[in-house]
XYZ file of C-alpha atoms in Angstrom:
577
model
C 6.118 -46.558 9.478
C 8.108 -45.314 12.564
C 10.523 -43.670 10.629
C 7.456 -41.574 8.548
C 6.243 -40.399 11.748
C 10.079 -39.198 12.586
C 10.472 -37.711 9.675
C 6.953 -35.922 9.868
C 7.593 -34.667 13.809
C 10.502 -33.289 12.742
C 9.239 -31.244 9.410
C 7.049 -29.551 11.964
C 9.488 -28.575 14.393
C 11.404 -27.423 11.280
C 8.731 -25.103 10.298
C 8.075 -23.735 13.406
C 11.692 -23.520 13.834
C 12.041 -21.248 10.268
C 9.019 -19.113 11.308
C 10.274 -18.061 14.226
C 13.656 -17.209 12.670
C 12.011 -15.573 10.197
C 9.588 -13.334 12.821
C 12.798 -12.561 14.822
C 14.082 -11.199 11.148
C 11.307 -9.688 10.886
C 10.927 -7.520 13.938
C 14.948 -6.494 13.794
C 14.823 -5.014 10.196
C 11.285 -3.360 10.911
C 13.323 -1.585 14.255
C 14.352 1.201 11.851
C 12.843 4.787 11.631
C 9.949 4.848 8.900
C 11.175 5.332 5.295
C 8.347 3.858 3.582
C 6.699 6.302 1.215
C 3.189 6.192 2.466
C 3.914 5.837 5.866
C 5.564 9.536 5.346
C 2.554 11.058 3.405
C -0.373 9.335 4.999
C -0.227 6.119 7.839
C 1.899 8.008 10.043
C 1.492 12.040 8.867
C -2.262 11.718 9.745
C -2.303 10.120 13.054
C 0.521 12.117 14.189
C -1.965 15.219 13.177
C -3.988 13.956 15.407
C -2.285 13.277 18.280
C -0.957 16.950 18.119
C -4.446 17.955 17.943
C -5.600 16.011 20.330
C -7.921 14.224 18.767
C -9.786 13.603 14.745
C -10.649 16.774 13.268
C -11.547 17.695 9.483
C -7.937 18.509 7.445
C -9.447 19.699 4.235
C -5.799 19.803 2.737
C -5.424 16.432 2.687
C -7.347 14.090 1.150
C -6.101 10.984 2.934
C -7.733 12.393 6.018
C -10.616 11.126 4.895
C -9.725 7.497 3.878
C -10.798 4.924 6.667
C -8.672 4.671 9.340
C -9.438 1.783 12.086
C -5.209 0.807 11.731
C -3.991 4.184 11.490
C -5.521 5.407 14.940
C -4.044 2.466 16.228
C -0.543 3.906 15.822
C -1.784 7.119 17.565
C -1.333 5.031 20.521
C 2.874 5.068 20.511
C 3.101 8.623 18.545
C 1.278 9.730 21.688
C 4.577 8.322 23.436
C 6.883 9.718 20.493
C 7.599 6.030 18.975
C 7.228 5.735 15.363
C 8.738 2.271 15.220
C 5.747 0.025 17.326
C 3.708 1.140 14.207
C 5.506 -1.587 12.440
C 4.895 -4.359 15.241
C 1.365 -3.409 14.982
C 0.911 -3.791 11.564
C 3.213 -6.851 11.084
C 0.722 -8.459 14.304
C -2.068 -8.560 11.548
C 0.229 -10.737 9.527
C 0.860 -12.949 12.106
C -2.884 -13.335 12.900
C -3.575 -14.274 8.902
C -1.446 -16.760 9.559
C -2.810 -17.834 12.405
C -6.528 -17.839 10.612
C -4.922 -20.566 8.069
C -3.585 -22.545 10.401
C -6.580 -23.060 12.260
C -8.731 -23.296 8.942
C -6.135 -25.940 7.136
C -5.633 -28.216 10.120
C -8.252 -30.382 9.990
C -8.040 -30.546 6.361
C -4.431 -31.222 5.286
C -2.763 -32.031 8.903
C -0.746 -29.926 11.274
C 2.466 -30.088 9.033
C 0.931 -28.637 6.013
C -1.034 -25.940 7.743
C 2.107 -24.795 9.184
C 3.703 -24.793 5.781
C 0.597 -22.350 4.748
C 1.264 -20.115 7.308
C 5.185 -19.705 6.441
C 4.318 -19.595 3.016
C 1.955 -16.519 3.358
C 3.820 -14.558 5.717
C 7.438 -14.962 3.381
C 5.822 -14.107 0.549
C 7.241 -11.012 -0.792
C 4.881 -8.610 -0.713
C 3.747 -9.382 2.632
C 7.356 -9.066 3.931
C 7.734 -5.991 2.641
C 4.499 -4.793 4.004
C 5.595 -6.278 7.809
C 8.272 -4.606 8.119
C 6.977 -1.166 7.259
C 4.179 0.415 8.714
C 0.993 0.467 5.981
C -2.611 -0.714 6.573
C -2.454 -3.297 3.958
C -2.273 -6.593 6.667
C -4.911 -5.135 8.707
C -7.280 -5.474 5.667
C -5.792 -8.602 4.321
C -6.804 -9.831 7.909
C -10.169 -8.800 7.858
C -10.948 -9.632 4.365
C -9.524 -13.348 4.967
C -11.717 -13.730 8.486
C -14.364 -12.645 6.423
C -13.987 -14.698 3.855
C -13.030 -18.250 5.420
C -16.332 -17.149 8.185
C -18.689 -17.614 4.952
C -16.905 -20.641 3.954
C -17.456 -22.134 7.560
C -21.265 -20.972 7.689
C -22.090 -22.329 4.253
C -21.092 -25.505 5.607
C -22.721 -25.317 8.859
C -26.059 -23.042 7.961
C -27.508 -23.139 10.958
C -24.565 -21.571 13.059
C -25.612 -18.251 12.283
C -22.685 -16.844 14.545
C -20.471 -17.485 11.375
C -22.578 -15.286 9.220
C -22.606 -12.761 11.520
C -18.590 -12.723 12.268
C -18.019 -12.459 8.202
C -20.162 -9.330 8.077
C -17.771 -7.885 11.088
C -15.235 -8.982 9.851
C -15.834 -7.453 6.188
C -17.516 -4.328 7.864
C -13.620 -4.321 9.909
C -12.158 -4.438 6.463
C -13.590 -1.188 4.927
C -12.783 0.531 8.570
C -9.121 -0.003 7.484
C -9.183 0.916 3.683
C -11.476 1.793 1.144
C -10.600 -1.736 -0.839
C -12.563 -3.475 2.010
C -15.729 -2.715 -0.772
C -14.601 -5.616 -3.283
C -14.704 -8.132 -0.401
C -18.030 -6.890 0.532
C -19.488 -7.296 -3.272
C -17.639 -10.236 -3.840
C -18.917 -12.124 -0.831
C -22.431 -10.175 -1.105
C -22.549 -13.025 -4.581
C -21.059 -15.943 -3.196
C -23.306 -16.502 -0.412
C -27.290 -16.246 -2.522
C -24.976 -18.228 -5.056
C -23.457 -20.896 -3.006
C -26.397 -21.204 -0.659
C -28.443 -22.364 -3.416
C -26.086 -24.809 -4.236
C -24.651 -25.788 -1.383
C -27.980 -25.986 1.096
C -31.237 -25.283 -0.985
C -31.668 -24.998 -4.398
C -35.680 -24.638 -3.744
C -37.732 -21.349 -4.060
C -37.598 -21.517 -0.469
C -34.107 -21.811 -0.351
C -33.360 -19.468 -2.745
C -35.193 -16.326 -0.796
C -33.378 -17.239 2.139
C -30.425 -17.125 0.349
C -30.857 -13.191 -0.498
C -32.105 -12.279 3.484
C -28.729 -14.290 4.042
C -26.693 -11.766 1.677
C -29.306 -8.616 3.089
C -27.332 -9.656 6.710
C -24.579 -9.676 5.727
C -24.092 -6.108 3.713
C -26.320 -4.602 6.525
C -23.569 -6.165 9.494
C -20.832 -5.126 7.254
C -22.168 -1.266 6.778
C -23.343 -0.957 10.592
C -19.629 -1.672 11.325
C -18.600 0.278 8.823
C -20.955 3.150 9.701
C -18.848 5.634 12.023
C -16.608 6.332 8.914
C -19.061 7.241 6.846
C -20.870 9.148 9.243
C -17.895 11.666 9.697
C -17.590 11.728 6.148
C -21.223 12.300 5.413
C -21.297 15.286 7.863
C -17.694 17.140 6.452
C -18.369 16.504 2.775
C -21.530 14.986 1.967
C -20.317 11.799 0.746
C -19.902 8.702 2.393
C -16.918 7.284 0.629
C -15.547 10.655 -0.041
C -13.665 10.675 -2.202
C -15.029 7.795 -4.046
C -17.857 8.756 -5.956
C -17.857 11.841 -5.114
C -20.144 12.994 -8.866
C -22.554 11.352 -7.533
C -23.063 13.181 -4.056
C -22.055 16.770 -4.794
C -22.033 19.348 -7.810
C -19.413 21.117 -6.500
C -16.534 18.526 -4.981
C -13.929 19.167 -2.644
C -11.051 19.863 -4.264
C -7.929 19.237 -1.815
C -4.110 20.216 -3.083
C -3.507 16.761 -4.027
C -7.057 15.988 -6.116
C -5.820 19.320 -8.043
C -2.197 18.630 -8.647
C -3.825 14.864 -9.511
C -6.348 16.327 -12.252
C -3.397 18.312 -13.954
C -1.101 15.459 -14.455
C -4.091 12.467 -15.474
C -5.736 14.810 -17.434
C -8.370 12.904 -17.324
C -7.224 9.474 -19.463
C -7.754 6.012 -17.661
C -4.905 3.715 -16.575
C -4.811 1.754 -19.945
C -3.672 4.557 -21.468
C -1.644 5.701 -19.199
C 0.558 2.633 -19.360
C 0.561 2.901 -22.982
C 2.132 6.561 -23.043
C 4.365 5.916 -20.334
C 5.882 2.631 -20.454
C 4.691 1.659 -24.172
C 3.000 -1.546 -23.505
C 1.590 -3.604 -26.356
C -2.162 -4.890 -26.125
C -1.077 -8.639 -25.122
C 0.910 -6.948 -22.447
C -1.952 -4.724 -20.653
C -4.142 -7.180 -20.955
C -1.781 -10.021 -19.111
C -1.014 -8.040 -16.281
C -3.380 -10.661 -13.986
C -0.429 -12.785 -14.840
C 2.173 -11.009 -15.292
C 2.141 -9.391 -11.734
C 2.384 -13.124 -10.147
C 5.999 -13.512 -11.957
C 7.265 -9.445 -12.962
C 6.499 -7.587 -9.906
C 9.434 -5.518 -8.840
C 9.890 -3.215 -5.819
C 9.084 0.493 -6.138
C 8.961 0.448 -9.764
C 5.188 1.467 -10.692
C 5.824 -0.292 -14.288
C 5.597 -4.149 -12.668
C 3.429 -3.177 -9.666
C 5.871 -1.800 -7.254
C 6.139 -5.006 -5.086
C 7.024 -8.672 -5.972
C 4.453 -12.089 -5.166
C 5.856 -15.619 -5.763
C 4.886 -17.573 -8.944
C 4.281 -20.812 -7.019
C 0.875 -18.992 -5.791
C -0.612 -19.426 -9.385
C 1.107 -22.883 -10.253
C 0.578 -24.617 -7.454
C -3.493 -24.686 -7.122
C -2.985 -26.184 -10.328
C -2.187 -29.076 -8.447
C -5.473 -29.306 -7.197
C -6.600 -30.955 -11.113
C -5.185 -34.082 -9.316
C -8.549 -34.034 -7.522
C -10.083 -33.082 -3.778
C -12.324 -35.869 -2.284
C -15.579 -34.501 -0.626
C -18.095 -32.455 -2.769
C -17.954 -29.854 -0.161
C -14.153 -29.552 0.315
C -14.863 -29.060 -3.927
C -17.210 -25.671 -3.072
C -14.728 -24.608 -0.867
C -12.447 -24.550 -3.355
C -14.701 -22.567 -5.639
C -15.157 -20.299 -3.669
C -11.858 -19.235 -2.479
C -10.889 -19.721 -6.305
C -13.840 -17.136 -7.306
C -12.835 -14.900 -4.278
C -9.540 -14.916 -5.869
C -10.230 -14.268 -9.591
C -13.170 -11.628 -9.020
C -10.715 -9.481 -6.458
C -7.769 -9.603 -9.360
C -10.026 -8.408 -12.173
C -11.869 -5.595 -10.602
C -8.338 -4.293 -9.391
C -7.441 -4.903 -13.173
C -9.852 -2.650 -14.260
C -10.129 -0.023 -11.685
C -7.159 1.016 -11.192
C -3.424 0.822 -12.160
C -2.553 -2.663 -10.867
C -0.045 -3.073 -7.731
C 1.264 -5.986 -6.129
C -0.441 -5.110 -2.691
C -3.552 -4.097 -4.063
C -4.635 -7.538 -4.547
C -3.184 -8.676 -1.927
C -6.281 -9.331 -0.038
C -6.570 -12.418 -2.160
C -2.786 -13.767 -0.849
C -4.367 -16.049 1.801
C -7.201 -17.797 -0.328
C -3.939 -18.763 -2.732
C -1.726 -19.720 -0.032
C -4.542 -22.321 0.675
C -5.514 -23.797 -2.503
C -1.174 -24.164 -3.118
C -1.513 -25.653 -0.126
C -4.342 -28.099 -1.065
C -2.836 -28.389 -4.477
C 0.165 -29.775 -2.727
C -1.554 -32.352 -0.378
C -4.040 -33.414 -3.458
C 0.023 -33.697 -5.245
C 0.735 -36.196 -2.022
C -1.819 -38.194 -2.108
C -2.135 -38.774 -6.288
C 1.593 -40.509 -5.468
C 0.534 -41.886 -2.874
C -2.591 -43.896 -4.338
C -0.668 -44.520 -7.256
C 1.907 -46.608 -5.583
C 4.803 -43.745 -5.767
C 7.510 -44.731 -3.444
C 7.693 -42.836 0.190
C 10.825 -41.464 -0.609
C 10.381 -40.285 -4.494
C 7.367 -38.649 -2.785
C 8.868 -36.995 0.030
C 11.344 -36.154 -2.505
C 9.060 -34.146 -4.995
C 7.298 -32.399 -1.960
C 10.379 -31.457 -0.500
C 12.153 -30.015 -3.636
C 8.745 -28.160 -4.126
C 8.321 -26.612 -0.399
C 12.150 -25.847 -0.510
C 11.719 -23.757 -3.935
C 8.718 -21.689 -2.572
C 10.427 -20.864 0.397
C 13.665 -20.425 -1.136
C 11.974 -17.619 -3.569
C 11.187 -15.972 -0.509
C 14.214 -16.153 1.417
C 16.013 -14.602 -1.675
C 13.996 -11.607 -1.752
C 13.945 -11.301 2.234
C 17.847 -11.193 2.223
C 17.393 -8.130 -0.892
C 15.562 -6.182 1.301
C 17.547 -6.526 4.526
C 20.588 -5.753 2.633
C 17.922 -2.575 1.213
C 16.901 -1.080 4.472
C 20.240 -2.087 6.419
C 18.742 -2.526 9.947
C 21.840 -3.174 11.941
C 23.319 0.194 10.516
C 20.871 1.541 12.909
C 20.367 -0.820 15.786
C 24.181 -0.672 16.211
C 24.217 2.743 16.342
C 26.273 3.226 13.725
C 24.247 5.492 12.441
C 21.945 7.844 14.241
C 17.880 8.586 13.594
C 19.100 11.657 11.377
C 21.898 10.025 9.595
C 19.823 6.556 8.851
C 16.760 8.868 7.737
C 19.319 11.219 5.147
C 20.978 8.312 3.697
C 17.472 6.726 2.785
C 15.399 9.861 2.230
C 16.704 12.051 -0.236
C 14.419 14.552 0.769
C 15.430 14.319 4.470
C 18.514 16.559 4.539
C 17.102 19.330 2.859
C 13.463 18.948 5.059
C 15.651 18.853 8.122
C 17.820 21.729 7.515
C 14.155 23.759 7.110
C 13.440 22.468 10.808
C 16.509 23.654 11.885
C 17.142 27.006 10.692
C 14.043 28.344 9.725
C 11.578 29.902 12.174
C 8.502 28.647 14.122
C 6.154 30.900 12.405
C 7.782 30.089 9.040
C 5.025 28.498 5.930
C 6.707 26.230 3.501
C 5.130 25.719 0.175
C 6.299 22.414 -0.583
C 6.740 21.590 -4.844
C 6.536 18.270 -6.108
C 7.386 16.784 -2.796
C 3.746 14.418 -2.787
C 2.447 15.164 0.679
C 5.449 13.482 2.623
C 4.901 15.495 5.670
C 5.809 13.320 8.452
C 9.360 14.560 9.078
C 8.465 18.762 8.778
C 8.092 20.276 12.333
C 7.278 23.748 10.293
C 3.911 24.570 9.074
C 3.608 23.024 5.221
C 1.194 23.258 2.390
C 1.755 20.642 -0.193
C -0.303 22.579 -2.989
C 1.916 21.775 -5.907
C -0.278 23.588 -8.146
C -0.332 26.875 -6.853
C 3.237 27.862 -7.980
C 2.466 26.499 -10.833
C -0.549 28.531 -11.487
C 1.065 31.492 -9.992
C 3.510 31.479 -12.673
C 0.572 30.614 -15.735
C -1.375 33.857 -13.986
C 1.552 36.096 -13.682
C 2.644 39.092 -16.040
C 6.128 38.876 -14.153
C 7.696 38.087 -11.287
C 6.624 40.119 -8.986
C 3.098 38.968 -9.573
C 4.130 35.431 -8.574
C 6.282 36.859 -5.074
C 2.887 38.700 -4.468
C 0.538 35.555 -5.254
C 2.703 33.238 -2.519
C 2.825 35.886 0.024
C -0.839 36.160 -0.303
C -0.983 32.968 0.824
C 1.434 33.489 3.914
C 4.424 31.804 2.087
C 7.460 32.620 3.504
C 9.720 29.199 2.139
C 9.917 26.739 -0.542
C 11.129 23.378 -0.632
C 11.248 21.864 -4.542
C 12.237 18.885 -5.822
C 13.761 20.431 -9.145
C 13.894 17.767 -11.448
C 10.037 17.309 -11.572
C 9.218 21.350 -11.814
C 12.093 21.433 -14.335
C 10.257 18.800 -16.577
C 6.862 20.828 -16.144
C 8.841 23.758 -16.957
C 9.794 22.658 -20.296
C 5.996 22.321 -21.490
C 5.109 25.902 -20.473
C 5.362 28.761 -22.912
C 8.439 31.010 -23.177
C 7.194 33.861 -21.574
C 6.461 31.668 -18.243
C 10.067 30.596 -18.384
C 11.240 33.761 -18.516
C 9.178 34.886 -15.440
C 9.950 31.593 -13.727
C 14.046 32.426 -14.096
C 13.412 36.195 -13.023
C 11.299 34.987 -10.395
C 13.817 32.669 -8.990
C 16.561 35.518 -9.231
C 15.601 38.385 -8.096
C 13.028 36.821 -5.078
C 14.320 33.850 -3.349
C 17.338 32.798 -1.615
C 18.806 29.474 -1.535
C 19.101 28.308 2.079
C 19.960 24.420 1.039
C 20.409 22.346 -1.886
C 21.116 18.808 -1.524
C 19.818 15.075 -3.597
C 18.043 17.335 -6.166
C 15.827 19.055 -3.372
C 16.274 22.783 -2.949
C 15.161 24.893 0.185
C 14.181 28.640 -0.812
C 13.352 31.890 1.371
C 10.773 34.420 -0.780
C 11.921 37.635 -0.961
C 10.412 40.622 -2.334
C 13.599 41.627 -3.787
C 16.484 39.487 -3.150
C 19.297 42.184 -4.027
C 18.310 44.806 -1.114
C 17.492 42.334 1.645
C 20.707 42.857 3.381
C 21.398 39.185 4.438
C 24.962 38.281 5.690
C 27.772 37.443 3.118
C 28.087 34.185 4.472
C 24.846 32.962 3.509
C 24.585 30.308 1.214
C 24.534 31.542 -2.671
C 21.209 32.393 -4.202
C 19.454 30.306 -6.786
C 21.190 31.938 -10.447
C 19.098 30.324 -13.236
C 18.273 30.601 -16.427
C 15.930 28.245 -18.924
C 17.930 26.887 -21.556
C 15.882 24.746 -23.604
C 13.417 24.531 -21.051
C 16.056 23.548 -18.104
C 17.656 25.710 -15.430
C 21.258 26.290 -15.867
C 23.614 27.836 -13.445
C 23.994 31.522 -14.698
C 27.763 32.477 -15.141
């Protein structure tokens, strides 16, 4: 019996031994400058807006500006001191309070030792390591969404606490301040409590009324909270959830460079089909992604989800078959196993599915593996396993679930190559051009071009962060340019209309848009590109242009860099001998 209780001390001091290890991991590969995708277009682009502003104001160019943004002004705080880095701690701090939220929940359930496993388990997961160590908003509404959610649980237990009801509703109102996905928690949970009420406290008439004022609370706390947001939306566009919805508010939407440049390349056909054209998926495929994202998820690769979970997170509450002992411990269950299910599908069917997108419902798993597990412990344990076969299974099961984790922690170390930087190795420029193939050629245009200089920026998705010149990221109106044009002059006269003086392309993506358009356009686009822009800087695919009304008389020095040549051959651009 002594020997149990050794062996139990020390598990925990192990655990608390491999989550520190892993934080300290954690904070020394997030100490890198920002790479992450939409930390360049959106998390850190808008704040930083702001804080050269001087405070929120209406940018009609960019849609994300609109989005919720309780985590985002947060890292206005260090871009007002020039640090783009403490972003990361703050978002990571979120994880570390999920994990706190489990702890505390699990402990008196399961024990100390298996609410710390919980807690390491959630924060190794993949996806949520990827997601600490960049700076997103993702944790803050995984938070939020989990407070929420486990407050309900605690209140439907305890009815006459109302305190719990009311902390769900700020919590869940906290969740749509950070991110627009903060409205399936509020539905979801909007059902569970009139539903598990009923069954849970009253099942009378009486009972059942209260059970809807309960759920009226609740959305009402959640939308007061969530009020300021849409507020400022209400007053710039006239929708609330702009731009959610937006049919439904206004006849004549806002249509922002991205929601264009969007429209032209969906074309209006839903996600299914999309996955169909593009990565030829059969029926039984589509329809198993619920599934298939728990065990195919790979890192920025928008085919399986662009971010990896662990497969232990739908075996595991399997586990739970073995049988939970109090009725109530049973709802609880239910409920986090609805929460879980009901998040999944509408993601399923709203949108195209990614890892993080659901990952709102991480925490509710990580509890029922966790219960799962302890239900696992004591099945042996009534049925007269031995102490050490049992230890034995548990251990060979924690050790795989962590060891799934640790494998694709070490991957993305190796990935984003922290001590390349922290050394200093490498400097902020050279760590940013090695990662960023757009870098080089968007700082060359912040060296050498002038203050008053405006870059249209071509197929380069909004990733602003890094320009310190003015940018437009209006894909389309090149594009259009070119489809309006009857030659090439036309198009040099449409940009400079708009103040244009530079473009920045990513080639490869205008050449395969190129290949679709009609001869004629092709033939305008190569003229265009030869006799009215200059190549300042090619480099990764990414080409940096001056417009010039004609490129032959403009006098500039012999040892500039060697205009653009092309021709369309087959659709492509060619060097022209």
């Amino acid at each position: 019996m002594k020997s149990n209780k050794s062996l139990h001390y020390y598990l925990i001091w192990l655990t608390l031994f491999l989550m520190i290890i892993y934080c300290i991991f954690v904070i020394v590969t997030a100490s890198t400058p920002p790479i992450s995708r939409d930390a360049i277009i959106h998390h850190l682009a808008i704040p930083n807006l702001y804080v050269q502003h001087g405070g929120i104001y209406e940018i009609p160019d960019i849609e994300f500006s609109y989005y919720p943004q309780l985590i985002d002004l947060l890292y206005c705080i260090p871009l007002w001191f020039n640090n783009d880095i403490i972003p990361k701690y703050i978002h990571f701090s979120f994880a570390l309070l999920t994990a706190l939220i489990i702890f505390i929940f699990l402990k008196q359930q399961v024990g100390k030792l298996w609410a710390l496993f919980a807690s390491l388990f959630f924060l190794t997961i993949p996806v949520i390591t990827k997601l600490s160590v960049n700076v997103y908003i993702d944790l803050g509404l995984i938070f939020f969404s989990t407070a929420s959610l486990l407050a309900i649980i605690h209140w439907l237990k305890n009815p006459q606490q109302l305190k719990w009801l009311i902390l769900s509703g700020v919590s869940c109102g906290l969740a749509l301040s950070s991110k627009y996905t903060g409205l399936i928690p509020l539905l979801i949970l909007s059902l569970i409590i009139p539903y598990y009420y009923t069954k849970i406290v009253s099942n009378n008439l009486s009972g059942q009324t209260k059970s809807l004022g309960y759920s009226a609370v609740f959305i009402i706390i959640s939308l007061v909270i969530f009020s300021p947001w849409m507020i400022k939306n209400t007053i710039w566009t006239g929708n609330p959830v702009y731009p959610l919805y937006n049919s439904y508010f206004s006849d004549t939407p806002i249509q922002t460079g991205l929601s264009k440049d969007r429209e032209e390349i969906t074309k209006g056909i839903g996600h299914f089909q999309r996955r169909k054209l593009i990565y030829n998926e059969s029926w039984w495929e589509t329809w198993s992604i619920p599934l298939r994202v728990f065990f195919q998820g790979q890192d920025d690769t928008p085919q399986f989800f662009d971010g990896r979970l662990n497969p232990f997170l739908l075996l595991l509450p399997l586990l739970l078959l073995f049988g939970w002992r109090e009725k109530k411990e049973s709802y609880e269950n239910q409920i986090l196993l609805v929460f879980s299910i009901f998040f999944i599908l509408l993601v399923f069917f709203k949108t195209d599915m990614r890892a993080r997108y659901i990952a709102p419902v991480l925490p509710a798993l990580v509890i029922l593996s966790t219960k799962g597990l302890y239900s696992l412990s004591s099945y042996l344990k009534n049925n007269k396993a031995s102490t050490p076969i049992r230890h034995l299974i548990l251990l060979i099961i924690s050790f795989s679930v962590l060891l799934l984790n640790a494998h694709y922690f070490k991957g993305l170390i190796s990935k984003i190559e922290p001590m390349s930087y922290i050394s200093g190795k490498l400097s902020k420029e050279e760590y940013l051009i090695k990662h960023l193939p757009d870098f080089a050629t968007i700082n060359q245009a912040n060296k050498i071009l002038p203050k008053n200089s405006q870059i249209l920026a071509v197929h380069l998705r909004y990733r602003s962060y890094y320009f310190e010149r003015k940018v437009d990221f209006s894909t389309h109106l090149l594009k259009s340019a070119i489809k309006e044009a009857n030659n090439s002059i036309d198009i040099y006269h449409q940009l400079k209309s708009k103040q244009f003086t530079h473009l920045i392309m990513r080639f490869d993506l205008f050449e395969e848009w190129l290949k679709f358009q009609e001869p004629e356009q092709r033939n305008l686009t190569e003229q265009f590109f030869y006799q009215n822009t200059q190549l300042l800087f090619s480099k990764n695919g990414y080409v940096l242009l001056q417009i010039l009304k004609n490129r032959v008389a403009t006098g500039f020095s012999p040892t500039a860099p060697t205009p653009p040549i092309m021709r369309v051959r087959n659709g492509r651009f060619t060097n022209r001998n």
